[in-house]
Every structure is written in C-alpha cells, then in structure tokens.
CSV table of C-alpha atoms in Angstrom, one decimal:
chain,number,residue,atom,x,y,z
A,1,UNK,CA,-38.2,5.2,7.1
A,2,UNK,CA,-37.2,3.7,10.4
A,3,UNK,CA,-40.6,2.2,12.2
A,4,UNK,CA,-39.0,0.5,14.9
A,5,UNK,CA,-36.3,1.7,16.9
A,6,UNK,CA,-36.3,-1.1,18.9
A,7,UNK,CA,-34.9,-2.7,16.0
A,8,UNK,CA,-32.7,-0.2,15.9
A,9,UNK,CA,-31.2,-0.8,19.0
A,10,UNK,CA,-30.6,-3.9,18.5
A,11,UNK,CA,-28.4,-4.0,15.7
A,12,UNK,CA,-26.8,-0.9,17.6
A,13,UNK,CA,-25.9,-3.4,19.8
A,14,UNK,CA,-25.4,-5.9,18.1
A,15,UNK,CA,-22.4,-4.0,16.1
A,16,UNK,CA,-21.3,-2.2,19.0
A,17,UNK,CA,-20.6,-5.8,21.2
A,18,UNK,CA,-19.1,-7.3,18.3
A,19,UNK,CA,-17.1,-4.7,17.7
A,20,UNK,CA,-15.5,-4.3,21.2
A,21,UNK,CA,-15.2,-8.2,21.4
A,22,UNK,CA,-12.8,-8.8,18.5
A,23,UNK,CA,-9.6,-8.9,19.3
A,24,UNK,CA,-7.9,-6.5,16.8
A,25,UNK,CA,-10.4,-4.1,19.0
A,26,UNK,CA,-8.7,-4.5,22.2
A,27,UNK,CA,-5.4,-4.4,20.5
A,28,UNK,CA,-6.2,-0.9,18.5
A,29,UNK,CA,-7.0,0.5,22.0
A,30,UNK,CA,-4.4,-0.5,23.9
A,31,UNK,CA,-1.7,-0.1,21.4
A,32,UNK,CA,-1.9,2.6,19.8
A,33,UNK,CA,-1.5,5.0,22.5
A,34,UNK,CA,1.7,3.0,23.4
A,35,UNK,CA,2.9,3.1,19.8
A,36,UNK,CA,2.8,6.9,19.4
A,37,UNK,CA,4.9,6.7,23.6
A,38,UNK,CA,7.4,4.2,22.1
A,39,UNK,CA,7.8,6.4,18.7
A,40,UNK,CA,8.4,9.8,21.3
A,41,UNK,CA,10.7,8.2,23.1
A,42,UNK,CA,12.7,6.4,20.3
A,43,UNK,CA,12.9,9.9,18.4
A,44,UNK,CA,14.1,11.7,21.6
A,45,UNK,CA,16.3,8.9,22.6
A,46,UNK,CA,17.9,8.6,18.8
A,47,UNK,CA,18.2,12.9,18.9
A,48,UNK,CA,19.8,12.7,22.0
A,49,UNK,CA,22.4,9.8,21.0
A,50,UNK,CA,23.0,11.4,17.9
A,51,UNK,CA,24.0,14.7,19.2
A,52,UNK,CA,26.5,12.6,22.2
A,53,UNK,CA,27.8,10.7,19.1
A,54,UNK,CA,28.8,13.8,17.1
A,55,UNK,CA,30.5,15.1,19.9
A,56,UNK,CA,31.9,11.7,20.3
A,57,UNK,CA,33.8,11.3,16.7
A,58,UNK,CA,34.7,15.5,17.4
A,59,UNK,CA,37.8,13.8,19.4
A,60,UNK,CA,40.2,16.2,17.7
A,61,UNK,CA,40.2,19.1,14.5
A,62,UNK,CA,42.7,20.9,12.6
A,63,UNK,CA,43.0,24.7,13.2
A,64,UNK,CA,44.2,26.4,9.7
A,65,UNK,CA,44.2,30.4,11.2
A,66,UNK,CA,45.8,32.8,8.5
A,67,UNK,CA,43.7,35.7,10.9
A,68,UNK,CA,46.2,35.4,13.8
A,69,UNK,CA,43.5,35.5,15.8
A,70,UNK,CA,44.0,32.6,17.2
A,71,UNK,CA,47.9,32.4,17.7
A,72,UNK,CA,47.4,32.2,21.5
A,73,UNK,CA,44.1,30.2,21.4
A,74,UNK,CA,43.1,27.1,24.1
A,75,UNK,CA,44.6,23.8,22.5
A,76,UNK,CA,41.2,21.9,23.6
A,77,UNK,CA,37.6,22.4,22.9
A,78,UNK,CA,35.2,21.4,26.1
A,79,UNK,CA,31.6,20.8,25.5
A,80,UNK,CA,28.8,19.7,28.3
A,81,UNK,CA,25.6,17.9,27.1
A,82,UNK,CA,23.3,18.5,30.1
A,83,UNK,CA,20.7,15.9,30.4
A,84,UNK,CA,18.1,18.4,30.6
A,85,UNK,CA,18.5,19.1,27.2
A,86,UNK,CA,16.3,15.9,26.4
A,87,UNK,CA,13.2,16.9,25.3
A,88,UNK,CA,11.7,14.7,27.3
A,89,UNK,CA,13.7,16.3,30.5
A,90,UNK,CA,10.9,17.6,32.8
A,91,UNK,CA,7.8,17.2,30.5
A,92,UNK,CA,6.8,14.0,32.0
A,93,UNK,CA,7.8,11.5,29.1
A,94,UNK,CA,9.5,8.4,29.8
A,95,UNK,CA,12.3,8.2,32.6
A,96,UNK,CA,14.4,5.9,30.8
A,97,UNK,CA,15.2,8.5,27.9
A,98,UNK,CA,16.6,11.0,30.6
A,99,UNK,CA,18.4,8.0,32.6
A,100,UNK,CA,20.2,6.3,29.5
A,101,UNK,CA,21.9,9.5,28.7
A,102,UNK,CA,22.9,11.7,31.6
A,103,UNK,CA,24.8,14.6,31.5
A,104,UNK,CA,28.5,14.2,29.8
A,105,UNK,CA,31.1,16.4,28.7
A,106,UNK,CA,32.9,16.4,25.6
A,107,UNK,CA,37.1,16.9,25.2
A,108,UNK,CA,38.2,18.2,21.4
A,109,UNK,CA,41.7,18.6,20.9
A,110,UNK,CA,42.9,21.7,18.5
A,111,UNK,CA,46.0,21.0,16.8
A,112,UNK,CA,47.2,24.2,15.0
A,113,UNK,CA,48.7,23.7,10.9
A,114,UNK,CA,50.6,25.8,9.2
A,115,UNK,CA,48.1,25.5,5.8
A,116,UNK,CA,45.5,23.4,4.6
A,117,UNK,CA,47.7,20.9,2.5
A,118,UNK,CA,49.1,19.8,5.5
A,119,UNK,CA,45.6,19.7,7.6
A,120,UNK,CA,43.9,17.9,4.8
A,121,UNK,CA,46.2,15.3,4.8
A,122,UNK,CA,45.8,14.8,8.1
A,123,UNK,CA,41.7,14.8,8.1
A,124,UNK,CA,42.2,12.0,5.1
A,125,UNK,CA,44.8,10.3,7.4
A,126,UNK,CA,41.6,10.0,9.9
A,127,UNK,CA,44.2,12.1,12.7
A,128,UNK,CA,41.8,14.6,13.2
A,129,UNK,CA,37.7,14.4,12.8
A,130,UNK,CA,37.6,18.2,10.9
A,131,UNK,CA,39.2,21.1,9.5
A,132,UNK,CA,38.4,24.4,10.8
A,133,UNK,CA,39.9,27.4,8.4
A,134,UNK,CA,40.0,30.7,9.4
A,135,UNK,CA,40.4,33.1,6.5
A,136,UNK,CA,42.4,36.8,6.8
A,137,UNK,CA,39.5,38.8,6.5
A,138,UNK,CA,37.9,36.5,9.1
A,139,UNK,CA,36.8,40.1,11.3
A,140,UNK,CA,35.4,41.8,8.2
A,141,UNK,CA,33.3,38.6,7.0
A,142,UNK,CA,32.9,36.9,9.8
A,143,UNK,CA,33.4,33.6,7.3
A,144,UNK,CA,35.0,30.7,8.1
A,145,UNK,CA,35.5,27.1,6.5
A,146,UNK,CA,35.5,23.8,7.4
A,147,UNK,CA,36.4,20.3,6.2
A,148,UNK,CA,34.8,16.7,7.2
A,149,UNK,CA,34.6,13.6,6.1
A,150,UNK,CA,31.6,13.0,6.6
A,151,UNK,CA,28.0,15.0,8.3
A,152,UNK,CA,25.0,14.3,10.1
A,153,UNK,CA,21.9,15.2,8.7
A,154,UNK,CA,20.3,15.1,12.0
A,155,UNK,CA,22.2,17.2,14.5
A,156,UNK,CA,24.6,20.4,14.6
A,157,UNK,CA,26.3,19.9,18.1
A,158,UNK,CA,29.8,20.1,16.4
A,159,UNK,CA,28.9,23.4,15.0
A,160,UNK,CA,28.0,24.6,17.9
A,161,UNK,CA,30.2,23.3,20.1
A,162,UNK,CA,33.3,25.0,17.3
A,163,UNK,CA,31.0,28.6,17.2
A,164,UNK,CA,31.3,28.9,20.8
A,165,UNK,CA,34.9,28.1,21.1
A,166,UNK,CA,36.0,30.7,18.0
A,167,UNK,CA,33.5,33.5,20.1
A,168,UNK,CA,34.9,32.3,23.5
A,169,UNK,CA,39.3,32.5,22.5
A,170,UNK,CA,38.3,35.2,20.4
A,171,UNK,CA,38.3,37.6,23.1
A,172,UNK,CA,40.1,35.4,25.8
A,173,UNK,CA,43.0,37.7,26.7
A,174,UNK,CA,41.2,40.7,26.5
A,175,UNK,CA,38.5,40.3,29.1
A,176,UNK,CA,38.2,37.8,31.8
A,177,UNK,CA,37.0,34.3,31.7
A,178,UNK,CA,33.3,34.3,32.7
A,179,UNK,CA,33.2,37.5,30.5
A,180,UNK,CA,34.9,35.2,27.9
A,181,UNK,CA,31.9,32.5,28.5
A,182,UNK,CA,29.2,34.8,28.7
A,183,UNK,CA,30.1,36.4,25.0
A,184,UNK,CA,30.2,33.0,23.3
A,185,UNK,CA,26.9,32.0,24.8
A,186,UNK,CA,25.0,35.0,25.6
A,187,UNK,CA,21.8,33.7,26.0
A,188,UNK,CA,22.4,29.9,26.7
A,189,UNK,CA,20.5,30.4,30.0
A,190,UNK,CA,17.7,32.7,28.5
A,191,UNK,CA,14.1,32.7,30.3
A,192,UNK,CA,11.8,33.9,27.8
A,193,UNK,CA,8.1,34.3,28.8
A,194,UNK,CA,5.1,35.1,26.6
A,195,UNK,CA,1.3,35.8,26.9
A,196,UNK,CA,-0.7,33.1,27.3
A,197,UNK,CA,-5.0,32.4,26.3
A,198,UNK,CA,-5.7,34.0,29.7
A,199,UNK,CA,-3.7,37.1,28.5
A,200,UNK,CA,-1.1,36.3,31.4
A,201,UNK,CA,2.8,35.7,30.9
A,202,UNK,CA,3.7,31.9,31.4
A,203,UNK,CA,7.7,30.4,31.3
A,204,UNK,CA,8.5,29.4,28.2
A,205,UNK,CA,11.3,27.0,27.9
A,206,UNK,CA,12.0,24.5,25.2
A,207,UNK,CA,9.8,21.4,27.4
A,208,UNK,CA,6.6,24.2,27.6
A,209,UNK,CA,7.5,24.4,23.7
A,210,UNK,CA,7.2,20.6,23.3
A,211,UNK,CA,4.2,20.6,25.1
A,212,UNK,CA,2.3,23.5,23.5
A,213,UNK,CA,3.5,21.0,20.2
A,214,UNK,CA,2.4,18.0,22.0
A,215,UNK,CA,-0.8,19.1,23.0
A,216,UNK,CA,-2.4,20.0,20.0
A,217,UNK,CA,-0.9,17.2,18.1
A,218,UNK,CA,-2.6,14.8,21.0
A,219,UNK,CA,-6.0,16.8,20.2
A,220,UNK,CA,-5.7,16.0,16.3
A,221,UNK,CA,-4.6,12.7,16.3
A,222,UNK,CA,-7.0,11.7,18.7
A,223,UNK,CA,-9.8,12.9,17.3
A,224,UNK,CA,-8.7,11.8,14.0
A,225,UNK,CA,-8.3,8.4,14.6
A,226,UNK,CA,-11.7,8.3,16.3
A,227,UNK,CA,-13.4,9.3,13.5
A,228,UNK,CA,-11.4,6.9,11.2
A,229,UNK,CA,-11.7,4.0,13.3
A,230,UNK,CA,-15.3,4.5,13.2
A,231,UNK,CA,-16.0,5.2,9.6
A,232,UNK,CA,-13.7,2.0,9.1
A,233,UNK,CA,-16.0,-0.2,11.3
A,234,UNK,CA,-18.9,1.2,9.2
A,235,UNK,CA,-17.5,0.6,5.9
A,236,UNK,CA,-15.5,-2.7,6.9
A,237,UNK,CA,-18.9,-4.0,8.3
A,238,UNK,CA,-21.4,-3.0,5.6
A,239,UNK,CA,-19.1,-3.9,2.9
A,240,UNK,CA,-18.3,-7.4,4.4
A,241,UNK,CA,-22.1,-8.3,5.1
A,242,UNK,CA,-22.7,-7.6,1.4
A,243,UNK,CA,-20.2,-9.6,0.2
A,244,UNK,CA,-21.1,-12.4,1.9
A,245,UNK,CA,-25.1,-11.8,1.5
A,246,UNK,CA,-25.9,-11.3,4.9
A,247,UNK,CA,-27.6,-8.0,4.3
A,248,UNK,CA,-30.5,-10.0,2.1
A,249,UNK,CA,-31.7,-11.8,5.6
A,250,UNK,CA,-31.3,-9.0,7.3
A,251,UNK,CA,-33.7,-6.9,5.3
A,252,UNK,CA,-36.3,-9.3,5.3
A,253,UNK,CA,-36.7,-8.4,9.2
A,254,UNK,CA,-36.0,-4.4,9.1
A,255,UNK,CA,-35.7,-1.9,6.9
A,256,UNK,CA,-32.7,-0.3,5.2
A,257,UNK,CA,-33.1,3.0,7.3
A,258,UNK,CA,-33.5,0.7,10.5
A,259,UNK,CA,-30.2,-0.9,9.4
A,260,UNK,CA,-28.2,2.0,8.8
A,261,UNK,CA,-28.9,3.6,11.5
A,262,UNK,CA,-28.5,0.5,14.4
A,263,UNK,CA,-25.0,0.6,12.8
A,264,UNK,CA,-23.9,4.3,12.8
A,265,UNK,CA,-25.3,4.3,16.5
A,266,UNK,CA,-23.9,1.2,17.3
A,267,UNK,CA,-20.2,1.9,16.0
A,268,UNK,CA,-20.2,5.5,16.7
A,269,UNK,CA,-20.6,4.1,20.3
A,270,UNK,CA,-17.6,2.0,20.0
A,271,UNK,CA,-15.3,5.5,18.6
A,272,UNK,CA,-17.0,6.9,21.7
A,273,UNK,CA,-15.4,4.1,23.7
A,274,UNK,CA,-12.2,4.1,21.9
A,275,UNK,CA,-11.9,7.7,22.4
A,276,UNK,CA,-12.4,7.8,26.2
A,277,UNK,CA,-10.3,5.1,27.3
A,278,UNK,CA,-7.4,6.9,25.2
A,279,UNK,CA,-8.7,9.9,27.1
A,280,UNK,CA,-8.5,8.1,30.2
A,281,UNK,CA,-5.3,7.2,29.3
A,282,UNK,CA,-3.4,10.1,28.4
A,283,UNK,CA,-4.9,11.7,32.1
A,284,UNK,CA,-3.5,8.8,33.7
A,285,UNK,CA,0.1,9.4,32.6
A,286,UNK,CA,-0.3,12.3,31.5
A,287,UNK,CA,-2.1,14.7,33.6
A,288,UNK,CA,0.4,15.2,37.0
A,289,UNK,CA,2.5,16.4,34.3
A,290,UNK,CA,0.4,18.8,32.7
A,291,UNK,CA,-1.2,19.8,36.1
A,292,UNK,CA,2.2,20.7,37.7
A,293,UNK,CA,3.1,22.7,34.5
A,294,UNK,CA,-0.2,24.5,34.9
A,295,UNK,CA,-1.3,23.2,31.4
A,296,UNK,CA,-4.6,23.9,31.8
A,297,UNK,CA,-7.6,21.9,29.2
A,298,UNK,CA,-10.8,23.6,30.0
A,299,UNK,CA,-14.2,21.7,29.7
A,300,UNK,CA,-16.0,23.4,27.4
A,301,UNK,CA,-13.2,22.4,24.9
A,302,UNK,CA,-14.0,18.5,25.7
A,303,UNK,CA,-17.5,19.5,25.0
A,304,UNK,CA,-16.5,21.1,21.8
A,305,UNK,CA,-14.1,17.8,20.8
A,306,UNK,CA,-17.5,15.6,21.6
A,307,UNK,CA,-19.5,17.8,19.4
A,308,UNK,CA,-16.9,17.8,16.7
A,309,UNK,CA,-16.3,14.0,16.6
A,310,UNK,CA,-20.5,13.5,16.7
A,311,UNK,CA,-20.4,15.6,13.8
A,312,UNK,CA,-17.5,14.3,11.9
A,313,UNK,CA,-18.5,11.2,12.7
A,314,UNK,CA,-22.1,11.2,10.9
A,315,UNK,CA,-20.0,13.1,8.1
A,316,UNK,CA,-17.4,10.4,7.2
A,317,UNK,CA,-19.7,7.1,8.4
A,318,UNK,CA,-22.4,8.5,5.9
A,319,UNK,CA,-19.7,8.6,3.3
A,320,UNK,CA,-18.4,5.0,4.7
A,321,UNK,CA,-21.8,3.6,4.8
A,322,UNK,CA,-22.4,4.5,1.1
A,323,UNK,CA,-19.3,3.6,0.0
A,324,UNK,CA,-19.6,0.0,1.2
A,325,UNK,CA,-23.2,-0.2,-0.1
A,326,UNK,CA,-22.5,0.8,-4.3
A,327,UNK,CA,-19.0,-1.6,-4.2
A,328,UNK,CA,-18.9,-4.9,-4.0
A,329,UNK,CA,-16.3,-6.4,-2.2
A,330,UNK,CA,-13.8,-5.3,0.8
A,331,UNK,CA,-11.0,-4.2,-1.5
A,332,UNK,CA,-12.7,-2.0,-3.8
A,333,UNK,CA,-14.4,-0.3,-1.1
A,334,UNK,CA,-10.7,0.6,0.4
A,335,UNK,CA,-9.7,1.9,-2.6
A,336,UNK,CA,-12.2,4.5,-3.1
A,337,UNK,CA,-12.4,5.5,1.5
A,338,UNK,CA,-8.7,5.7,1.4
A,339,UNK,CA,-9.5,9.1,0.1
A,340,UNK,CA,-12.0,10.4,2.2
A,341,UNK,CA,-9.9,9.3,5.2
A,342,UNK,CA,-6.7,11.2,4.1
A,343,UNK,CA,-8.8,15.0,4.1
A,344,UNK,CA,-9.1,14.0,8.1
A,345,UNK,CA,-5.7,13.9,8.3
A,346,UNK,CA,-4.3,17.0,6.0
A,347,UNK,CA,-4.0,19.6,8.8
A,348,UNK,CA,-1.6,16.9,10.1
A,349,UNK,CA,0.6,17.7,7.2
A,350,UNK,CA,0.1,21.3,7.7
A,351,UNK,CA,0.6,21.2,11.2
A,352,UNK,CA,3.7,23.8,11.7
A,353,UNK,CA,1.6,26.5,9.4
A,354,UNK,CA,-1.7,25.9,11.2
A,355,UNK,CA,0.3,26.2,14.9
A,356,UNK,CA,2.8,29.1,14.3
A,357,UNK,CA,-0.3,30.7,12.6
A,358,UNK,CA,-3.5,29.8,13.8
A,359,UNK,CA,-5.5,33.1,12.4
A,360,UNK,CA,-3.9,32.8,9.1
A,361,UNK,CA,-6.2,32.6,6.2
A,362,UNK,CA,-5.1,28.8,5.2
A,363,UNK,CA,-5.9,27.2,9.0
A,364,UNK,CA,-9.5,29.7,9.2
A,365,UNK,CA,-10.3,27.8,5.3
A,366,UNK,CA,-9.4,24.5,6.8
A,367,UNK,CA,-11.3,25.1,10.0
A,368,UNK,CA,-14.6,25.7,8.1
A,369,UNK,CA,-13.9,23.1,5.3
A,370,UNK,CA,-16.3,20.0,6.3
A,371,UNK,CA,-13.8,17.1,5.8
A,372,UNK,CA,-10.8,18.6,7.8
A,373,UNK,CA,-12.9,21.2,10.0
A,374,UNK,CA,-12.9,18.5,13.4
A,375,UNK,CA,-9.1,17.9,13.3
A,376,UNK,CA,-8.3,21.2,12.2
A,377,UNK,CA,-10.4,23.5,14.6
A,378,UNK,CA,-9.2,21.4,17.6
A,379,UNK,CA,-5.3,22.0,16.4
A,380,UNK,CA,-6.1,26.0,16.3
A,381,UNK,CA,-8.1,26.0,19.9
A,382,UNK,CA,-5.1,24.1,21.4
A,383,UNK,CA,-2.5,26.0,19.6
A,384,UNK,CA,-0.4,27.8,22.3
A,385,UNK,CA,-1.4,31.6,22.8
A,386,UNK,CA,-4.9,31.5,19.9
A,387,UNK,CA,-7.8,32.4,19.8
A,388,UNK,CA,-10.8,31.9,18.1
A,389,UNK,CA,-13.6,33.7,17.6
A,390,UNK,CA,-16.5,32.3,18.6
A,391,UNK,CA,-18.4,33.2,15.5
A,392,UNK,CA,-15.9,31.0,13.6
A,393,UNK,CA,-16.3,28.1,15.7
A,394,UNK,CA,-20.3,28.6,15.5
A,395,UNK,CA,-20.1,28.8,11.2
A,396,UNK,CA,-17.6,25.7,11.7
A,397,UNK,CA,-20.3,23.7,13.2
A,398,UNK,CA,-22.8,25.0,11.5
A,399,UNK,CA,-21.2,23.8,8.2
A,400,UNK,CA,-20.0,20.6,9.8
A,401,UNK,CA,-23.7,19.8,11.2
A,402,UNK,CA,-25.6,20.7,7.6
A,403,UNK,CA,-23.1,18.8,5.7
A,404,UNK,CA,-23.3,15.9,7.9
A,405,UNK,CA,-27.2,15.7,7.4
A,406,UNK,CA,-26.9,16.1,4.1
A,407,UNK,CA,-24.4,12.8,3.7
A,408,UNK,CA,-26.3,11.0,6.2
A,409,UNK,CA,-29.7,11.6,4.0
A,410,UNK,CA,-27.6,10.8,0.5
A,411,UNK,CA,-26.0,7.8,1.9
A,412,UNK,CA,-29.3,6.9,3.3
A,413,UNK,CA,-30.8,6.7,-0.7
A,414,UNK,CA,-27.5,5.4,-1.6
A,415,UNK,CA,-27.7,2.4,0.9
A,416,UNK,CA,-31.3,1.7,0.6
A,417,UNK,CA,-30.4,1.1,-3.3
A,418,UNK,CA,-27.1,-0.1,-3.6
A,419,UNK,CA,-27.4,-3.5,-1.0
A,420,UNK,CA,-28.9,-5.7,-2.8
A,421,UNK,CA,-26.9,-4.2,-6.4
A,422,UNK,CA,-24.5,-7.0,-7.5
A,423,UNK,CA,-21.9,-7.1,-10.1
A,424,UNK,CA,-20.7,-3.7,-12.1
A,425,UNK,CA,-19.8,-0.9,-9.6
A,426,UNK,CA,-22.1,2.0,-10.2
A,427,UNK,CA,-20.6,5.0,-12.1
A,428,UNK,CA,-20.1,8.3,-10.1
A,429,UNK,CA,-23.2,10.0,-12.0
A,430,UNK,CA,-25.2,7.1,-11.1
A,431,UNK,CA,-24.6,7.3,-7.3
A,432,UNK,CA,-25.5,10.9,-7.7
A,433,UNK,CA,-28.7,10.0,-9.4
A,434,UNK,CA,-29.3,7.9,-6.4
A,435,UNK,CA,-28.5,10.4,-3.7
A,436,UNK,CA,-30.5,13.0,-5.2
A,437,UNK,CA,-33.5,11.0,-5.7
A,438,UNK,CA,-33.6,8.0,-3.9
C-alpha cells in the first residue's frame, strides 16, 4: 500500500535523473534516430548503385532470333536511369543519395549470331554480358530465353531494359518512332491517384508510396522502442539493485508499493522524454517534407499514441518489474524479457499484411491482442487510405487498459515477495501463486 507519495516522488526522480544522466541515455536518443537515417540512405544508395551497375556490366548481348522478327532490329540497346527514380528523389531524405547518382544513360550493343553454339561461346569468352534467344513461335508464346553468367538478386534493370527493346524493334518499321516508344513503355509516365482518409483523390507516385510505408513504420517503431526502452530501464534497474542488495536499504525507508511505483513513474517519464525528443526530431527534418506533400498527422492521433504508450507502458513495465524481482541476477532476467519484448515487435514482421490490409481479420486480432495492440493499432491508423472504427479502437484500449491493471496489481504481489527472495528462481506455478494471492 503506498502511504507516502512523497516518497514516491522521490524515487521517481531519483530514477528518472539517473536515467537521463548516463551516458548510454544520451547516446540511445541521439542515435538511434540517425541509425535508422543512415540505414535508409545506405539501402537507397546500394538499390540505386546496384541497378547503375547492372546496366553497367550490360555493355553488350548476343541476339540468337530464329523468329525473324528481328532481322532489321537497332544494333544498340539505350537505357536512361533518371535520378528521380531514387526513392529518396523528392521525399525529403538525404540529398547526398540523389547527388551521388544523377541521371545516366546506358549503351548495350546487340550483336546478332547465327545459333546459340556460337553465342555461348562468346558469353563464356566474356565478349558479350548475355544471351537473348528468341524462339520461332516467339508471337504465339510470347517466350523467350536468355543466358548469363552470372544474376543479381537485388535488381531487374537488365530485364527491363531487354523487354522494352524486344516491344520497342518489334514494331519499329511498322509505326513511327514515338509510337514505337510509347508501345514498349506504355505507362512509364503513369499518374495514378487514389482516395485518401478524407475520401478525396491524392497523387500517388512511387515517393507518396514510400511515404505512406515510411509513415506507419515511423509510428511503430517509435512507439515500440519507447515502450521497450522503458520496460528495459525497469527491469535493468530492479534487477541490478537486487543483485547488488540495494533493495534491502531501500525498504527499510518505504514500502514495496512506494518503490514500484517511484520507478514505473520515474522511468516512464524518461520513455516520455525519449519519445518526444525523437518526435521533435523527425518534425525537424521531417516535417517541410511531409507538409509540402500534404501528409497530413492529425492530433487526436498523437493523443491516441500517448494513450497507447501509457498503456503499454504499465503493461510491459509490470511484466519487467516482476521479472526482475523473482530472478536473480541481470542475465537471467534477459533471458526470460527477451520474450515479452519480441510480441511488441511482431506486427513489424507482419508489416506488408497489416498495411496492404488493414481491415483484415489477422491486423483487427492483433490490434486488440494486449502485447502487440500499441504497435499494431498505430500501424493500421497510419496505414495509407484505412480506417478504423471507432468501436475497435475503444475495445483496443479497453483491453489494453484492464490488462495493464491487472499486470500492474500481479507484479505488484510479485515484487512485494520476490525482493528480498535469494537463490533458486521461483517456478512458473509459484509466481502465479504469488500474483494471485500476494
């Protein structure tokens, strides 16, 4: 029973200033935000020079036509990599991705043979990079082959770049050139628009498509980590000061309720912290972006992400708080959070069914499940063109919020008997006994 809550406070403060002070603190908030930048522009740099270097090594291929299709076709393949194509082009990510890799086109030479002995040879010889075969029946089955020594896993510019140069000298001759263009790329210069949250038609290009991925993602991870961060103080803090036998001073003074709680204030303040300087942040940089894209983050769903990380908050610090108090040193107590802390992160792994269906009966589960209902709920309310009925957010919470209170009254039993337990860890029964009763 907590009788003081000035006593409270002050271990509230206690843990939150300590907290904040350490230097792995500082370095959590300022890096990690910079880590996940560094990681987006190293993928979209790497996509972007693997695609130029495919195109690169396509410096000449081997044309093998038994159609006669091509008897008359263009002797060179030509192939433009625009540097808008980055996904970073436009969508306010680094400069340097776009900069490092402007637009360039790419030369192919087609050298005709008269069968594939001969243009084998000649791709083993290292003369050309590929062997494109063209098959009699080519019109009928529309089936082609081709040859390589080797084939990136990661990019399929040099298929591509061959498709539209079969469609384009397929009809060359017949039709003019920019006729010619148009049918190998019909829609390379499509504008597609869809309806929006609002129930209005927004563009929809492939940088509004990395946002609308972006944003969500941003929404999960950062609420994620929040409430990870946190639960980790908790059980990093509780299980150390057991360990070392603090907690037997410390409860000469207070009581184990008056404990507790000082630290789940206390360190919830610092998540609190952590997540509004990354909040702070990602407006900073951020925010022009999003604002001159009309991306538009209303405020009742910051309120909703506050409420959701209170919540998730009590939920997994309860289960970190008990956790540290029935082990008995910092290892053992990893061992059993680690999985607690992965259910935060599962609609992570699910993130491409959860987006591309946000009402679908798996993502609705997950979004009323208590250990992934934060991360999930905030993926489907940011998910591009969803939404969700208020009735599921409200049985969300509601779940959330009596789930939490339930943890937070176990772990409260748990902790006022497990602190001063040393040696044998308790079996799972046993902790039950404890939560039930006290």
């Amino acid at each position: 029973m907590i009788r003081s809550w000035p006593r409270v406070g002050v271990v509230a403060r206690r843990e939150l200033l300590t907290t904040v002070r350490r230097k792995a603190f500082i370095l959590t908030v300022l890096g990690t935000p910079a880590y996940f930048v560094f990681v987006m522009w190293l993928s979209a740099s790497a996509e972007m020079k693997e695609r130029r270097q495919v195109l690169k090594e396509l410096d000449a291929i081997a044309l093998v036509d038994s159609s006669g299709l091509y008897a008359q076709a263009s002797g060179e393949m030509l192939t433009e990599l625009r540097a808008d194509q980055s996904p970073f082009a436009r969508s306010g990510g680094p400069a340097a991705a776009i900069d490092a890799f402007p637009a360039q086109s790419f030369r192919t030479e087609v050298r005709s043979y008269p069968d594939l002995a001969r243009a084998e040879a000649a791709l083993r010889a290292k003369q050309v990079s590929q062997v494109l075969v063209v098959p009699a029946d080519y019109l009928h089955t529309g089936q082609v082959r081709r040859y390589a020594r080797s084939s990136s896993l990661f990019s399929s510019a040099d298929r591509r770049a061959i498709s539209a140069w079969l469609a384009r000298n397929l009809i060359a001759g017949r039709v003019d050139s920019l006729l010619a263009a148009r049918a190998a790329r019909p829609a390379e210069n499509e504008v597609l628009y869809t309806l929006n949250a609002r129930g209005q038609f927004e563009l929809k290009d492939e940088n509004r498509e990395l946002v609308d991925f972006m944003l969500p993602l941003m929404f999960t991870v950062l609420l994620g980590l929040s409430i990870t961060l946190g639960g980790q103080y908790l059980l990093q803090g509780v299980a150390e000061e057991k360990e070392s036998r603090i907690l037997e001073s410390l409860l000469c003074t207070m009581s184990p309720e008056e404990l507790m709680a000082g630290k789940l204030v206390g360190l919830g303040a610092a998540g609190l912290l952590v997540v509004a300087i990354w909040v702070g942040m990602g407006l900073l940089f951020v925010g022009p972006t999003l604002a001159m894209m009309q991306v538009e983050i209303p405020a009742g769903l910051l309120a909703l992400a506050l409420v959701y990380f209170v919540l998730g908050y009590l939920f997994f610090g309860s289960l970190m708080i008990g956790i540290g108090a029935v082990t008995n040193h910092m290892r053992e107590a990893q061992q059993f959070a680690v999985w607690f802390t992965f259910a935060n992160f599962v609609p992570l792994i699910l993130i491409t069914s959860i987006l591309g269906r946000p009402n679908s009966p798996l993502a609705v589960l997950l979004s009323l499940l208590p250990p992934t209902a934060p991360t999930t709920m905030m993926m489907r309310m940011t998910a591009p063109s969803a939404s969700v009925p208020p009735a599921q957010i409200v049985l969300s919470l509601a779940l959330l919020a009596a789930t939490a209170l339930l943890a937070l009254l176990g772990a409260a039993r748990v902790f006022r008997i497990g602190l001063l337990m040393y040696g044998k860890t308790p079996s799972l029964p046993e902790i039950l006994r404890w939560a039930r009763r006290g």
